[in-house]
JSON list of C-alpha atoms in Angstrom, two decimals:
[
{"chain": "A", "resi": 1, "resn": "ASP", "atom": "CA", "xyz": [2.33, -8.45, 13.86]},
{"chain": "A", "resi": 2, "resn": "ALA", "atom": "CA", "xyz": [0.51, -9.04, 10.56]},
{"chain": "A", "resi": 3, "resn": "VAL", "atom": "CA", "xyz": [3.00, -7.16, 8.41]},
{"chain": "A", "resi": 4, "resn": "ARG", "atom": "CA", "xyz": [5.97, -9.11, 9.78]},
{"chain": "A", "resi": 5, "resn": "ALA", "atom": "CA", "xyz": [4.09, -12.41, 9.43]},
{"chain": "A", "resi": 6, "resn": "ALA", "atom": "CA", "xyz": [3.26, -11.69, 5.78]},
{"chain": "A", "resi": 7, "resn": "ALA", "atom": "CA", "xyz": [6.85, -10.61, 5.11]},
{"chain": "A", "resi": 8, "resn": "ASP", "atom": "CA", "xyz": [8.20, -13.82, 6.62]},
{"chain": "A", "resi": 9, "resn": "ALA", "atom": "CA", "xyz": [5.67, -15.92, 4.68]},
{"chain": "A", "resi": 10, "resn": "HIS", "atom": "CA", "xyz": [6.70, -14.38, 1.36]},
{"chain": "A", "resi": 11, "resn": "GLY", "atom": "CA", "xyz": [10.41, -13.91, 2.07]},
{"chain": "A", "resi": 12, "resn": "VAL", "atom": "CA", "xyz": [10.25, -10.13, 1.60]},
{"chain": "A", "resi": 13, "resn": "THR", "atom": "CA", "xyz": [10.69, -7.06, 3.80]},
{"chain": "A", "resi": 14, "resn": "PRO", "atom": "CA", "xyz": [7.86, -5.49, 5.82]},
{"chain": "A", "resi": 15, "resn": "ALA", "atom": "CA", "xyz": [8.16, -2.40, 3.62]},
{"chain": "A", "resi": 16, "resn": "GLN", "atom": "CA", "xyz": [7.56, -4.53, 0.54]},
{"chain": "A", "resi": 17, "resn": "VAL", "atom": "CA", "xyz": [4.44, -6.02, 2.16]},
{"chain": "A", "resi": 18, "resn": "VAL", "atom": "CA", "xyz": [3.04, -2.55, 2.86]},
{"chain": "A", "resi": 19, "resn": "LEU", "atom": "CA", "xyz": [3.80, -1.37, -0.68]},
{"chain": "A", "resi": 20, "resn": "ARG", "atom": "CA", "xyz": [2.22, -4.52, -2.16]},
{"chain": "A", "resi": 21, "resn": "TRP", "atom": "CA", "xyz": [-0.80, -4.04, 0.12]},
{"chain": "A", "resi": 22, "resn": "HIS", "atom": "CA", "xyz": [-1.26, -0.53, -1.26]},
{"chain": "A", "resi": 23, "resn": "PHE", "atom": "CA", "xyz": [-0.86, -1.82, -4.83]},
{"chain": "A", "resi": 24, "resn": "GLN", "atom": "CA", "xyz": [-3.46, -4.54, -4.35]},
{"chain": "A", "resi": 25, "resn": "LEU", "atom": "CA", "xyz": [-5.92, -2.02, -2.93]},
{"chain": "A", "resi": 26, "resn": "GLY", "atom": "CA", "xyz": [-5.36, 0.26, -5.91]},
{"chain": "A", "resi": 27, "resn": "SER", "atom": "CA", "xyz": [-3.81, 3.10, -3.96]},
{"chain": "A", "resi": 28, "resn": "VAL", "atom": "CA", "xyz": [-0.62, 4.88, -4.92]},
{"chain": "A", "resi": 29, "resn": "PRO", "atom": "CA", "xyz": [2.01, 4.94, -2.19]},
{"chain": "A", "resi": 30, "resn": "ILE", "atom": "CA", "xyz": [4.96, 7.29, -2.44]},
{"chain": "A", "resi": 31, "resn": "PRO", "atom": "CA", "xyz": [7.82, 5.47, -0.71]},
{"chain": "A", "resi": 32, "resn": "LYS", "atom": "CA", "xyz": [10.93, 7.18, 0.54]},
{"chain": "A", "resi": 33, "resn": "ALA", "atom": "CA", "xyz": [14.26, 5.46, 0.08]},
{"chain": "A", "resi": 34, "resn": "THR", "atom": "CA", "xyz": [17.65, 6.94, 0.83]},
{"chain": "A", "resi": 35, "resn": "SER", "atom": "CA", "xyz": [19.73, 4.07, -0.53]},
{"chain": "A", "resi": 36, "resn": "VAL", "atom": "CA", "xyz": [19.83, 2.36, -3.91]},
{"chain": "A", "resi": 37, "resn": "GLU", "atom": "CA", "xyz": [19.14, -0.98, -2.22]},
{"chain": "A", "resi": 38, "resn": "HIS", "atom": "CA", "xyz": [15.95, 0.35, -0.62]},
{"chain": "A", "resi": 39, "resn": "GLN", "atom": "CA", "xyz": [14.87, 1.90, -3.93]},
{"chain": "A", "resi": 40, "resn": "TYR", "atom": "CA", "xyz": [15.32, -1.48, -5.62]},
{"chain": "A", "resi": 41, "resn": "ASN", "atom": "CA", "xyz": [13.42, -3.29, -2.84]},
{"chain": "A", "resi": 42, "resn": "ASN", "atom": "CA", "xyz": [10.57, -0.78, -3.03]},
{"chain": "A", "resi": 43, "resn": "GLY", "atom": "CA", "xyz": [10.10, -1.59, -6.70]},
{"chain": "A", "resi": 44, "resn": "ASP", "atom": "CA", "xyz": [10.38, -5.34, -6.22]},
{"chain": "A", "resi": 45, "resn": "ILE", "atom": "CA", "xyz": [6.79, -6.03, -5.17]},
{"chain": "A", "resi": 46, "resn": "PHE", "atom": "CA", "xyz": [5.48, -7.91, -8.19]},
{"chain": "A", "resi": 47, "resn": "GLU", "atom": "CA", "xyz": [6.98, -11.33, -7.49]},
{"chain": "A", "resi": 48, "resn": "PHE", "atom": "CA", "xyz": [4.45, -12.10, -4.73]},
{"chain": "A", "resi": 49, "resn": "GLU", "atom": "CA", "xyz": [0.80, -11.47, -3.96]},
{"chain": "A", "resi": 50, "resn": "LEU", "atom": "CA", "xyz": [-0.89, -11.09, -0.61]},
{"chain": "A", "resi": 51, "resn": "SER", "atom": "CA", "xyz": [-3.86, -13.33, 0.06]},
{"chain": "A", "resi": 52, "resn": "ASP", "atom": "CA", "xyz": [-7.23, -11.76, 0.84]},
{"chain": "A", "resi": 53, "resn": "ALA", "atom": "CA", "xyz": [-6.72, -12.78, 4.47]},
{"chain": "A", "resi": 54, "resn": "GLU", "atom": "CA", "xyz": [-3.29, -11.10, 4.59]},
{"chain": "A", "resi": 55, "resn": "VAL", "atom": "CA", "xyz": [-4.69, -7.91, 3.05]},
{"chain": "A", "resi": 56, "resn": "THR", "atom": "CA", "xyz": [-7.41, -7.83, 5.71]},
{"chain": "A", "resi": 57, "resn": "GLU", "atom": "CA", "xyz": [-4.98, -8.59, 8.54]},
{"chain": "A", "resi": 58, "resn": "VAL", "atom": "CA", "xyz": [-2.65, -5.78, 7.47]},
{"chain": "A", "resi": 59, "resn": "LEU", "atom": "CA", "xyz": [-5.62, -3.43, 7.17]},
{"chain": "A", "resi": 60, "resn": "PHE", "atom": "CA", "xyz": [-6.73, -4.08, 10.74]},
{"chain": "A", "resi": 61, "resn": "ALA", "atom": "CA", "xyz": [-3.20, -4.29, 12.16]},
{"chain": "A", "resi": 62, "resn": "CYS", "atom": "CA", "xyz": [-2.28, -0.89, 10.75]},
{"chain": "A", "resi": 63, "resn": "LYS", "atom": "CA", "xyz": [-5.69, 0.58, 11.53]},
{"chain": "A", "resi": 64, "resn": "ALA", "atom": "CA", "xyz": [-5.43, 1.88, 7.99]},
{"chain": "A", "resi": 65, "resn": "ARG", "atom": "CA", "xyz": [-7.78, 4.49, 6.74]},
{"chain": "A", "resi": 66, "resn": "ILE", "atom": "CA", "xyz": [-8.82, 4.26, 3.14]},
{"chain": "A", "resi": 67, "resn": "VAL", "atom": "CA", "xyz": [-9.99, 7.55, 1.73]},
{"chain": "A", "resi": 68, "resn": "ASP", "atom": "CA", "xyz": [-12.66, 7.82, -0.95]},
{"chain": "A", "resi": 69, "resn": "LEU", "atom": "CA", "xyz": [-11.16, 10.70, -2.93]},
{"chain": "A", "resi": 70, "resn": "LYS", "atom": "CA", "xyz": [-14.27, 11.23, -5.03]},
{"chain": "A", "resi": 71, "resn": "ASN", "atom": "CA", "xyz": [-16.60, 11.68, -2.05]},
{"chain": "A", "resi": 72, "resn": "ASP", "atom": "CA", "xyz": [-14.38, 12.97, 0.74]},
{"chain": "A", "resi": 73, "resn": "GLN", "atom": "CA", "xyz": [-14.94, 16.73, 0.95]},
{"chain": "A", "resi": 74, "resn": "ARG", "atom": "CA", "xyz": [-11.35, 17.34, 2.01]},
{"chain": "A", "resi": 75, "resn": "PHE", "atom": "CA", "xyz": [-10.36, 16.43, -1.55]},
{"chain": "A", "resi": 76, "resn": "ARG", "atom": "CA", "xyz": [-13.13, 18.32, -3.37]},
{"chain": "A", "resi": 77, "resn": "TYR", "atom": "CA", "xyz": [-10.62, 20.35, -5.39]},
{"chain": "A", "resi": 78, "resn": "ILE", "atom": "CA", "xyz": [-9.50, 17.26, -7.34]},
{"chain": "A", "resi": 79, "resn": "LYS", "atom": "CA", "xyz": [-11.24, 17.09, -10.71]},
{"chain": "A", "resi": 80, "resn": "TYR", "atom": "CA", "xyz": [-12.30, 13.72, -12.13]},
{"chain": "A", "resi": 81, "resn": "ASP", "atom": "CA", "xyz": [-13.28, 12.80, -15.64]},
{"chain": "A", "resi": 82, "resn": "GLU", "atom": "CA", "xyz": [-16.58, 10.97, -15.45]}
]
């Protein structure tokens, strides 16, 4: 699994890989954490960076869907300053 492989390569948790992946793509994830330790881990994503290959592998492994908020009609109510 690409997420686990990236986590092992960087010595972080799979959740941190996914949060870093979102950060590098410029999206804003909203993680849930019920413990203080998980909250800390969720914020500790700036000590490593995923390679372009890892970003792509996670994208395809998760079958992620990136939404274009400006052009996707489902989000037409969001106003943007141009």
